[in-house]
Coordinates of C-alpha atoms in Angstrom, one line a residue:
X1 CA 1.5 7.8 8.0
X2 CA 4.9 6.2 8.0
X3 CA 6.3 2.7 8.1
X4 CA 9.5 1.2 9.3
X5 CA 12.2 -1.3 8.2
X6 CA 12.9 -3.6 11.1
X7 CA 16.7 -4.2 10.9
X8 CA 17.2 -5.7 14.3
X9 CA 15.6 -5.5 17.8
X10 CA 15.2 -1.9 18.7
X11 CA 16.7 -0.4 15.4
X12 CA 14.3 1.1 12.9
X13 CA 14.8 2.9 9.7
X14 CA 12.1 5.0 8.2
X15 CA 11.0 4.2 4.7
X16 CA 8.0 6.3 4.2
X17 CA 7.8 10.1 4.7
X18 CA 11.5 10.1 5.3
X19 CA 14.0 12.5 3.8
X20 CA 15.0 11.4 0.4
X21 CA 18.7 11.2 1.3
X22 CA 17.9 8.6 4.0
X23 CA 15.9 6.5 1.6
X24 CA 18.5 6.8 -1.0
X25 CA 21.3 5.9 1.4
X26 CA 19.4 2.9 2.7
X27 CA 18.8 1.6 -0.8
X28 CA 22.4 2.2 -1.9
X29 CA 23.5 0.4 1.3
X30 CA 21.2 -2.6 0.6
X31 CA 22.3 -2.9 -3.0
X32 CA 25.9 -1.8 -3.2
X33 CA 27.2 -3.0 0.2
X34 CA 25.4 -6.2 1.0
X35 CA 22.1 -8.0 0.4
X36 CA 19.4 -7.8 3.0
X37 CA 17.5 -11.0 2.1
X38 CA 15.8 -12.6 5.2
X39 CA 16.6 -9.6 7.4
X40 CA 13.2 -8.8 9.0
X41 CA 12.9 -5.7 6.8
X42 CA 9.4 -4.3 7.1
X43 CA 7.7 -1.5 5.2
X44 CA 6.9 -0.3 1.7
X45 CA 9.2 0.1 -1.4
X46 CA 9.9 3.8 -1.5
X47 CA 8.9 5.6 -4.7
X48 CA 12.3 7.3 -4.7
X49 CA 13.8 4.0 -5.8
X50 CA 13.4 5.1 -9.4
X51 CA 16.2 7.7 -9.1
X52 CA 18.8 5.1 -8.4
X53 CA 19.4 4.2 -12.0
X54 CA 22.9 2.8 -11.4
X55 CA 21.6 -0.1 -9.3
X56 CA 22.4 -3.6 -10.6
X57 CA 20.9 -5.9 -8.0
X58 CA 17.7 -5.4 -5.9
X59 CA 17.6 -8.4 -3.6
X60 CA 15.1 -8.1 -0.7
X61 CA 13.5 -11.5 -0.6
X62 CA 12.2 -13.2 2.6
X63 CA 11.2 -10.0 4.4
X64 CA 7.9 -8.3 5.1
X65 CA 7.6 -5.7 2.3
X66 CA 4.0 -4.6 1.7
X67 CA 2.1 -2.6 -0.8
X68 CA 2.6 -2.5 -4.5
X69 CA 5.7 -2.6 -6.7
X70 CA 6.4 1.0 -7.7
X71 CA 6.0 1.7 -11.4
X72 CA 9.2 3.6 -11.3
X73 CA 11.1 0.4 -10.9
X74 CA 11.2 0.4 -14.7
X75 CA 13.6 3.3 -14.6
X76 CA 16.3 1.0 -13.1
X77 CA 17.7 0.4 -16.6
X78 CA 21.0 -1.1 -15.3
X79 CA 19.3 -3.7 -13.1
X80 CA 20.4 -7.3 -13.7
X81 CA 18.7 -9.1 -10.8
X82 CA 15.3 -8.4 -9.2
X83 CA 14.4 -10.6 -6.2
X84 CA 11.4 -9.5 -4.2
X85 CA 10.2 -13.0 -3.5
X86 CA 8.5 -14.2 -0.2
X87 CA 7.1 -10.8 0.9
X88 CA 3.6 -9.4 1.1
X89 CA 3.5 -7.4 -2.0
X90 CA 0.2 -7.0 -3.7
X91 CA -1.4 -5.4 -6.7
X92 CA -0.4 -6.0 -10.4
X93 CA 3.0 -6.5 -11.8
X94 CA 3.7 -3.1 -13.3
X95 CA 4.1 -3.1 -17.1
X96 CA 7.0 -0.8 -16.7
X97 CA 9.1 -3.8 -15.5
X98 CA 9.5 -4.5 -19.2
X99 CA 11.7 -1.3 -19.6
X100 CA 14.8 -2.9 -18.0
X101 CA 16.9 -4.1 -20.9
X102 CA 19.7 -5.7 -18.9
X103 CA 17.7 -7.7 -16.4
X104 CA 18.4 -11.5 -16.5
X105 CA 16.6 -12.7 -13.3
X106 CA 13.2 -11.8 -12.0
X107 CA 11.9 -13.5 -8.9
X108 CA 8.5 -12.3 -7.5
X109 CA 7.2 -15.6 -6.2
X110 CA 5.3 -16.1 -2.9
X111 CA 3.6 -12.7 -2.7
X112 CA 0.0 -11.6 -3.2
X113 CA 0.4 -10.2 -6.7
X114 CA -2.7 -10.3 -8.9
X115 CA -3.9 -9.2 -12.3
X116 CA -2.5 -10.4 -15.6
X117 CA 1.0 -11.2 -16.5
X118 CA 2.1 -8.0 -18.4
X119 CA 3.0 -8.7 -22.1
X120 CA 5.7 -6.1 -21.8
X121 CA 7.8 -8.8 -20.2
X122 CA 8.4 -10.0 -23.7
X123 CA 10.7 -7.1 -24.3
X124 CA 13.3 -8.5 -21.7
X125 CA 15.4 -10.4 -24.3
X126 CA 18.2 -10.9 -21.7
X127 CA 15.9 -12.7 -19.3
X128 CA 17.0 -16.2 -18.3
X129 CA 15.0 -16.8 -15.1
X130 CA 11.4 -15.8 -14.4
X131 CA 9.6 -16.9 -11.2
X132 CA 6.0 -15.7 -10.6
X133 CA 4.7 -18.8 -8.8
X134 CA 2.5 -18.8 -5.6
X135 CA 0.7 -15.5 -6.4
X136 CA -2.9 -14.7 -7.5
X137 CA -2.2 -14.0 -11.2
X138 CA -5.1 -14.3 -13.5
X139 CA -6.0 -14.4 -17.2
X140 CA -4.1 -16.1 -20.0
X141 CA -0.4 -16.2 -20.7
X142 CA 0.5 -13.4 -23.0
X143 CA 1.6 -14.7 -26.4
X144 CA 0.8 -14.5 -30.1
X145 CA -3.0 -14.2 -29.9
X146 CA -3.0 -10.7 -28.2
X147 CA -2.8 -8.0 -30.8
X148 CA -2.2 -5.4 -28.1
X149 CA 1.3 -6.7 -27.5
X150 CA 4.2 -4.6 -28.7
X151 CA 7.1 -7.1 -28.6
X152 CA 7.5 -9.1 -31.8
X153 CA 10.4 -11.1 -33.1
X154 CA 11.3 -12.1 -36.6
X155 CA 8.9 -15.1 -36.5
X156 CA 6.0 -13.0 -35.6
X157 CA 6.0 -14.3 -32.0
X158 CA 5.0 -11.7 -29.4
X159 CA 4.7 -11.7 -25.6
X160 CA 6.6 -14.3 -23.6
X161 CA 7.4 -16.3 -26.7
X162 CA 10.1 -13.8 -27.5
X163 CA 12.1 -14.7 -24.4
X164 CA 14.4 -17.1 -26.3
X165 CA 17.1 -16.9 -23.6
X166 CA 14.7 -18.1 -20.9
X167 CA 15.9 -21.3 -19.3
X168 CA 14.0 -21.3 -16.0
X169 CA 10.3 -20.3 -15.6
X170 CA 7.8 -21.1 -12.8
X171 CA 4.2 -19.9 -13.1
X172 CA 2.8 -22.5 -10.8
X173 CA 0.0 -22.0 -8.3
X174 CA -1.8 -19.0 -9.7
X175 CA -5.2 -18.7 -11.4
X176 CA -4.0 -18.8 -15.0
X177 CA -6.3 -20.1 -17.7
X178 CA -6.3 -20.7 -21.5
X179 CA -3.5 -22.4 -23.4
X180 CA 0.1 -23.0 -22.5
X181 CA 2.1 -21.5 -25.4
X182 CA 3.8 -24.2 -27.5
X183 CA 7.0 -22.1 -27.5
X184 CA 7.5 -23.0 -23.9
X185 CA 8.7 -26.4 -24.9
X186 CA 12.2 -24.8 -25.4
X187 CA 12.4 -23.9 -21.7
X188 CA 14.7 -26.3 -19.8
X189 CA 13.1 -26.0 -16.4
X190 CA 9.4 -25.2 -16.5
X191 CA 6.7 -25.5 -13.8
X192 CA 3.0 -24.7 -14.4
X193 CA 1.2 -26.9 -11.8
X194 CA -1.8 -25.6 -9.9
X195 CA -3.4 -23.6 -12.8
X196 CA -6.3 -24.3 -15.1
X197 CA -5.0 -24.6 -18.6
X198 CA -7.4 -25.7 -21.3
X199 CA -4.8 -27.6 -23.4
X200 CA -3.7 -29.5 -20.3
X201 CA -0.3 -28.1 -20.6
X202 CA 0.6 -30.0 -23.7
X203 CA 3.9 -28.7 -24.9
X204 CA 5.2 -31.9 -26.4
X205 CA 7.5 -32.4 -23.5
X206 CA 7.7 -35.1 -20.9
X207 CA 5.8 -34.3 -17.7
X208 CA 8.9 -35.0 -15.6
X209 CA 10.6 -32.0 -17.3
X210 CA 7.7 -29.6 -17.4
X211 CA 6.1 -30.4 -14.0
X212 CA 2.7 -29.8 -15.6
X213 CA -0.4 -31.1 -14.0
X214 CA -2.5 -32.9 -16.6
X215 CA -6.3 -32.2 -16.7
X216 CA -8.0 -35.3 -18.1
X217 CA -11.1 -35.1 -20.3
X218 CA -14.2 -37.0 -19.4
X219 CA -14.0 -39.0 -22.7
X220 CA -10.5 -40.3 -22.0
X221 CA -11.7 -43.1 -19.8
X222 CA -9.5 -42.0 -16.9
X223 CA -10.9 -42.0 -13.4
X224 CA -9.8 -38.5 -12.4
X225 CA -12.7 -36.1 -12.5
X226 CA -12.7 -32.6 -13.8
X227 CA -15.0 -29.6 -14.1
X228 CA -15.4 -27.2 -17.0
X229 CA -17.0 -23.9 -16.6
X230 CA -17.2 -20.5 -18.4
X231 CA -15.1 -18.0 -16.5
X232 CA -15.3 -14.3 -16.3
X233 CA -14.5 -14.1 -20.0
X234 CA -17.2 -15.8 -22.0
X235 CA -14.8 -17.7 -24.3
X236 CA -12.5 -18.9 -21.6
X237 CA -13.0 -22.5 -20.3
X238 CA -11.2 -23.9 -17.3
X239 CA -10.6 -27.4 -16.2
X240 CA -9.9 -28.8 -12.7
X241 CA -9.0 -32.3 -11.6
X242 CA -8.3 -33.9 -8.2
X243 CA -4.6 -34.3 -8.6
X244 CA -4.1 -31.3 -6.4
X245 CA -5.5 -33.2 -3.5
X246 CA -3.7 -36.5 -4.2
X247 CA -1.6 -36.2 -1.0
X248 CA -4.4 -35.1 1.3
X249 CA -6.4 -37.9 3.0
X250 CA -10.0 -38.1 1.8
X251 CA -12.6 -39.2 4.4
X252 CA -16.1 -40.3 3.3
X253 CA -19.2 -38.4 4.5
X254 CA -20.6 -41.6 5.9
X255 CA -17.5 -42.1 8.1
X256 CA -17.8 -38.6 9.4
X257 CA -21.6 -39.0 10.0
X258 CA -20.9 -42.0 12.1
X259 CA -18.1 -40.2 14.0
X260 CA -20.3 -37.1 14.7
X261 CA -23.5 -39.0 15.7
X262 CA -25.2 -38.3 12.4
X263 CA -24.0 -34.7 12.5
X264 CA -26.0 -34.0 15.7
X265 CA -23.0 -33.1 17.9
X266 CA -22.7 -29.4 17.0
X267 CA -20.1 -27.4 18.9
X268 CA -20.2 -24.2 16.8
X269 CA -21.9 -22.6 13.8
X270 CA -22.1 -19.4 11.7
X271 CA -23.7 -18.3 8.5
X272 CA -20.7 -19.9 6.7
X273 CA -19.8 -23.1 8.6
X274 CA -21.1 -25.6 11.1
X275 CA -18.5 -27.3 13.3
X276 CA -19.2 -30.8 14.7
X277 CA -17.3 -32.8 17.3
X278 CA -16.8 -36.5 16.7
X279 CA -14.8 -39.6 17.6
X280 CA -13.3 -41.8 14.9
X281 CA -13.2 -45.6 15.2
X282 CA -9.6 -45.5 16.4
X283 CA -10.7 -43.3 19.3
X284 CA -9.2 -40.0 18.0
X285 CA -11.3 -37.0 18.6
X286 CA -12.0 -34.7 15.6
X287 CA -13.6 -31.4 14.7
X288 CA -15.4 -31.4 11.4
X289 CA -16.0 -28.1 9.7
X290 CA -18.8 -28.3 7.2
X291 CA -19.0 -25.4 4.7
X292 CA -22.4 -24.0 4.4
X293 CA -22.5 -23.9 0.6
X294 CA -24.9 -25.1 -2.1
X295 CA -24.1 -26.5 -5.5
X296 CA -25.7 -23.3 -6.9
X297 CA -22.9 -21.2 -5.7
X298 CA -20.1 -23.7 -6.1
X299 CA -18.5 -22.8 -9.4
X300 CA -15.3 -24.2 -10.8
X301 CA -13.4 -21.2 -9.5
X302 CA -14.7 -21.8 -6.0
X303 CA -13.7 -25.5 -6.3
X304 CA -10.2 -24.6 -7.4
X305 CA -10.0 -22.1 -4.5
X306 CA -11.3 -24.8 -2.1
X307 CA -8.7 -27.3 -3.3
X308 CA -5.8 -24.9 -3.0
X309 CA -6.9 -24.0 0.6
X310 CA -7.1 -27.6 1.5
X311 CA -3.6 -28.2 0.3
X312 CA -2.4 -25.0 2.0
X313 CA -3.8 -26.1 5.4
X314 CA -2.7 -29.7 5.0
X315 CA 0.9 -28.7 4.9
X316 CA 0.8 -26.9 8.2
X317 CA 3.1 -28.8 10.6
X318 CA 3.7 -27.3 14.0
X319 CA 3.1 -28.6 17.5
X320 CA 0.9 -25.6 18.4
X321 CA -1.2 -25.7 15.2
X322 CA -4.0 -28.2 15.1
X323 CA -3.4 -30.7 12.3
X324 CA -5.8 -31.0 9.5
X325 CA -6.4 -34.7 9.2
X326 CA -8.2 -34.7 5.8
X327 CA -11.2 -33.5 3.8
X328 CA -14.6 -34.8 2.6
X329 CA -15.8 -33.9 -0.9
X330 CA -19.1 -35.3 -2.2
X331 CA -21.8 -34.3 -4.7
X332 CA -24.8 -36.2 -3.5
X333 CA -25.7 -34.7 -1.1
X334 CA -23.4 -31.8 -2.0
X335 CA -20.9 -31.3 0.8
X336 CA -17.4 -29.9 1.5
X337 CA -15.9 -30.7 4.9
X338 CA -12.5 -30.3 6.6
X339 CA -11.4 -32.6 9.4
X340 CA -9.1 -31.4 12.2
X341 CA -7.6 -33.0 15.3
X342 CA -9.7 -31.9 18.3
X343 CA -7.8 -30.9 21.5
X344 CA -10.1 -32.2 24.3
X345 CA -9.5 -29.5 27.0
X346 CA -11.7 -26.7 25.7
X347 CA -10.6 -23.3 24.5
X348 CA -8.3 -20.8 26.1
X349 CA -11.3 -18.4 26.3
X350 CA -13.2 -20.9 28.4
X351 CA -10.4 -21.4 30.8
X352 CA -9.7 -17.7 31.2
X353 CA -13.2 -16.3 31.4
X354 CA -15.3 -19.2 32.9
X355 CA -15.0 -20.5 36.4
X356 CA -12.2 -22.8 35.4
X357 CA -9.9 -19.9 34.7
X358 CA -8.2 -20.1 38.0
X359 CA -6.5 -23.3 36.9
X360 CA -4.2 -21.4 34.7
X361 CA -1.3 -20.3 36.9
X362 CA 1.1 -17.5 35.8
X363 CA 3.8 -19.8 34.5
X364 CA 1.2 -21.9 32.7
X365 CA -0.2 -18.7 31.1
X366 CA 3.3 -17.6 30.1
X367 CA 4.0 -21.0 28.5
X368 CA 0.8 -20.7 26.5
X369 CA 1.7 -17.2 25.4
X370 CA 5.1 -18.3 24.2
X371 CA 3.7 -21.4 22.4
X372 CA 1.2 -19.2 20.5
X373 CA 4.0 -16.8 19.6
X374 CA 6.1 -19.7 18.2
X375 CA 3.1 -21.0 16.2
X376 CA 2.6 -17.6 14.7
X377 CA 6.3 -17.2 13.9
X378 CA 6.1 -20.5 12.1
X379 CA 3.0 -19.5 10.1
X380 CA 4.3 -16.1 9.2
X381 CA 8.0 -16.8 8.5
X382 CA 8.6 -20.5 7.9
X383 CA 5.5 -20.9 5.7
X384 CA 6.0 -19.5 2.2
X385 CA 3.9 -17.7 1.3
X386 CA 3.1 -16.5 4.9
X387 CA 0.0 -18.0 6.4
X388 CA -2.3 -15.7 8.4
X389 CA -5.0 -17.0 10.7
X390 CA -8.3 -15.7 9.5
X391 CA -9.8 -15.1 13.0
X392 CA -7.2 -15.3 15.8
X393 CA -8.9 -15.1 19.2
X394 CA -8.7 -17.0 22.5
X395 CA -11.7 -19.0 21.2
X396 CA -9.6 -20.3 18.3
X397 CA -6.9 -21.5 20.7
X398 CA -7.7 -25.0 22.0
X399 CA -5.9 -26.7 24.8
X400 CA -4.7 -30.3 25.2
X401 CA -4.8 -32.2 28.4
X402 CA -1.5 -30.8 29.5
X403 CA -2.6 -27.2 28.5
X404 CA -0.5 -27.1 25.3
X405 CA -2.3 -24.6 22.9
X406 CA -3.4 -25.6 19.4
X407 CA -4.5 -22.9 17.0
X408 CA -7.5 -24.0 14.8
X409 CA -8.5 -21.8 11.8
X410 CA -12.2 -22.6 11.7
X411 CA -13.1 -19.2 10.1
X412 CA -10.9 -19.4 7.1
X413 CA -13.9 -19.9 4.8
X414 CA -15.9 -16.9 5.9
X415 CA -15.2 -14.5 3.1
X416 CA -15.5 -17.2 0.4
X417 CA -18.9 -18.4 1.5
X418 CA -20.6 -15.1 2.2
X419 CA -24.2 -15.3 0.9
X420 CA -26.3 -12.6 -0.7
X421 CA -28.1 -10.5 1.9
X422 CA -25.8 -11.5 4.8
X423 CA -23.0 -8.9 4.3
X424 CA -21.7 -6.4 1.7
X425 CA -19.1 -8.9 0.4
X426 CA -21.3 -11.2 -1.6
X427 CA -20.4 -13.9 -4.0
X428 CA -23.5 -14.2 -6.1
X429 CA -22.4 -16.7 -8.7
X430 CA -18.9 -17.6 -7.5
X431 CA -17.5 -15.1 -10.0
X432 CA -13.8 -15.0 -10.3
X433 CA -13.3 -11.3 -9.3
X434 CA -15.3 -11.7 -6.1
X435 CA -13.4 -14.8 -5.2
X436 CA -10.1 -13.0 -5.7
X437 CA -11.4 -10.2 -3.5
X438 CA -12.3 -12.9 -0.9
X439 CA -8.8 -14.4 -1.2
X440 CA -7.2 -11.1 -0.3
X441 CA -9.6 -10.5 2.6
X442 CA -9.0 -14.0 3.9
X443 CA -5.3 -14.0 3.5
X444 CA -5.3 -11.3 6.1
X445 CA -2.3 -9.1 6.9
X446 CA -0.1 -10.8 9.4
X447 CA -0.2 -7.5 11.2
X448 CA -3.8 -8.3 12.1
X449 CA -2.6 -11.5 13.7
X450 CA 0.0 -9.5 15.6
X451 CA -2.7 -7.2 17.0
X452 CA -4.8 -10.3 17.9
X453 CA -1.9 -11.8 19.7
X454 CA -1.5 -8.6 21.8
X455 CA -5.2 -9.0 22.8
X456 CA -4.6 -12.6 23.8
X457 CA -1.7 -11.5 25.9
X458 CA -3.9 -9.0 27.7
X459 CA -6.5 -11.8 28.3
X460 CA -3.8 -14.0 29.8
X461 CA -2.4 -11.4 32.2
X462 CA -5.7 -9.8 33.2
X463 CA -8.2 -12.6 33.0
X464 CA -10.6 -10.2 31.3
X465 CA -12.6 -10.9 28.1
X466 CA -11.8 -8.9 24.9
X467 CA -15.2 -7.2 25.2
X468 CA -17.5 -7.2 28.2
X469 CA -20.8 -5.5 28.9
X470 CA -19.5 -4.6 32.4
X471 CA -15.9 -3.6 31.7
X472 CA -16.0 -2.5 28.0
X473 CA -13.2 -3.0 25.5
X474 CA -10.1 -4.7 26.9
X475 CA -7.6 -2.8 24.8
X476 CA -9.1 0.6 25.6
X477 CA -9.0 -0.3 29.3
X478 CA -5.4 -1.6 29.1
X479 CA -4.0 1.4 27.3
X480 CA -4.5 3.5 30.4
X481 CA -2.1 1.3 32.3
X482 CA 0.5 0.4 29.6
X483 CA 2.1 3.9 29.4
X484 CA 4.0 3.6 32.7
X485 CA 5.7 0.6 34.2
X486 CA 4.4 1.4 37.7
X487 CA 0.9 0.9 36.3
X488 CA 1.5 -2.6 34.9
X489 CA 0.5 -4.4 38.2
X490 CA -3.0 -3.0 37.8
X491 CA -3.4 -5.3 34.7
X492 CA -2.9 -8.5 36.6
X493 CA -5.7 -11.0 37.1
X494 CA -6.8 -10.7 40.8
X495 CA -7.1 -14.5 40.9
X496 CA -3.3 -14.7 40.4
X497 CA -1.2 -14.5 43.5
X498 CA 2.2 -15.4 42.0
X499 CA 2.7 -13.2 39.0
X500 CA 6.3 -12.6 38.1
X501 CA 6.7 -8.9 37.8
X502 CA 9.8 -9.1 35.7
X503 CA 7.9 -11.2 33.2
X504 CA 4.9 -8.9 33.5
X505 CA 7.1 -5.9 32.3
X506 CA 8.3 -7.9 29.3
X507 CA 4.8 -9.0 28.4
X508 CA 3.3 -5.5 28.8
X509 CA 6.1 -4.0 26.5
X510 CA 5.3 -6.6 23.9
X511 CA 1.6 -5.8 24.2
X512 CA 2.3 -2.2 23.5
X513 CA 4.1 -3.2 20.3
X514 CA 1.4 -5.5 19.2
X515 CA -1.6 -3.2 19.6
X516 CA 0.0 -0.2 17.9
X517 CA -2.7 1.7 16.1
X518 CA -0.5 1.8 13.0
X519 CA -0.2 -1.8 11.6
X520 CA 3.1 -1.2 9.8
X521 CA 4.7 -0.3 13.2
X522 CA 3.8 -3.6 14.7
X523 CA 6.9 -5.9 14.9
X524 CA 7.0 -9.3 13.2
X525 CA 6.1 -12.4 15.2
X526 CA 9.7 -13.5 14.7
X527 CA 10.8 -10.5 16.8
X528 CA 8.0 -10.9 19.3
X529 CA 8.8 -14.6 19.8
X530 CA 12.5 -13.8 20.3
X531 CA 11.7 -11.2 23.0
X532 CA 9.5 -13.6 24.9
X533 CA 11.9 -16.5 24.5
X534 CA 14.8 -14.4 25.9
X535 CA 12.9 -12.9 28.8
X536 CA 10.4 -15.5 30.1
X537 CA 11.3 -18.7 31.9
X538 CA 8.8 -21.4 30.8
X539 CA 10.9 -24.5 31.8
X540 CA 9.0 -27.6 32.7
X541 CA 10.3 -27.4 36.3
X542 CA 8.9 -23.9 36.7
X543 CA 5.5 -24.9 35.4
X544 CA 5.4 -28.2 37.4
X545 CA 6.5 -26.4 40.6
X546 CA 3.7 -24.0 40.2
X547 CA 0.9 -26.4 39.3
X548 CA 0.1 -27.3 42.9
X549 CA -0.1 -23.6 43.7
X550 CA -2.5 -23.1 40.9
X551 CA -4.9 -25.6 42.4
X552 CA -4.5 -24.0 45.8
X553 CA -5.4 -20.7 44.3
X554 CA -8.5 -22.3 42.7
X555 CA -9.6 -23.6 46.1
X556 CA -9.1 -20.2 47.7
X557 CA -11.0 -18.5 44.8
X558 CA -14.0 -20.8 45.2
X559 CA -14.1 -20.7 49.0

């Protein structure tokens, strides 16, 4: 297995299973010649990086780096700046990172890092900036109560309290619990929001300086509610309030019941969710996703996870992504619901594989393909951290009256709400470790979305369903015709009489890239969208000119 670094269209540099000299040259070029932040780099951090002990800056943010941070990074004893933010790195922060005595800035935000914050960070006495926000870090902040820590200053403080040079720290939007160390009051710029600290973040500093989200007690008389629950450690208590959802519209269950005809208008269901269609009083059509969960399974960790997901989905803002209009959250009867705008023209699957499919002319299909590509580019590159659609299919792409596609992520809750006996991934009591496993399953690799996009492209050009009893697997069938350009025409939907063969060649080449069996060889949606934008004409004039021909084809097909 090997992976690639995507430098520009058509240029690839091997990172894994490459000669050491190539890897060493690449890293030296990155660090000693220029920075490669936001350069569409794709692959894994090579283990050989540990031999480059003279490196002073490792700046690879805003790329698509995957896998874990090598433990050998601790051997970069001359490193001053480490910036791996906004990638897809996972696993724990290696404790060896505390072996770099000269480092002053560490930025690992917006990845998928999990586990505890290593106490060895307390040895980095030159550190001035630490950014670990927007990850999945767990446990308590390492400080003076942990006897296993090895870093101690003259005052007996250990762990992060030894970082007296620290002026900028961001630990927000993780799963940290326990107390916020009082020593943090000396940090000039501190952000801890989106965690569950027992002492409510009281550092004797004004909220406008710390950015801390206060968790209010029930006895305080404040209206904001909170939940306390024992976590995976028996002596750890967490607290959650509704401040996280303050900017997301809340809709009452009663209002949704009226809109959805007392929840009788079901348009989809699974073990995990039920989807209703409704019409609000202002006439807007909505889709309501009701989570199939009971209060028995809904622990405080699940509630925190739910709230973070609501906030994450509410910030999506793209013309080809269905807008989340709000949420409903009630205890009697217990319910958790999400409300989306509902495009009224059915799904792409229905238009392609039912009798109405002939309405979609070639230019219209190309416009849909390009619009989906742009939506995925937005989700994968403009959203930080990247947002992957949990189940991207032609059934999750809805069409407006003018056939503009809207992606709706109805299946985002599947892993979280898996019930005992329904699959191997069960969440018996909403335990924290299982929820974190679910988080990683649900924040799927963007490469899975790239593959799914390739399948949708095949559906668009062929008119065939992804899997059919009569024709089998679409990808397996298509591979036989994708190897040679002269075979591309055999993929075209027979209902289409006006397919542009130049466009067909571009799309087939993109499909080949998307459905590569090795995920790390699949290009980013940024690259895919650029290829389609450059090679396919989807101007309004082209689509309009062809619309009458599409209806003519429909009449011929039905005659």
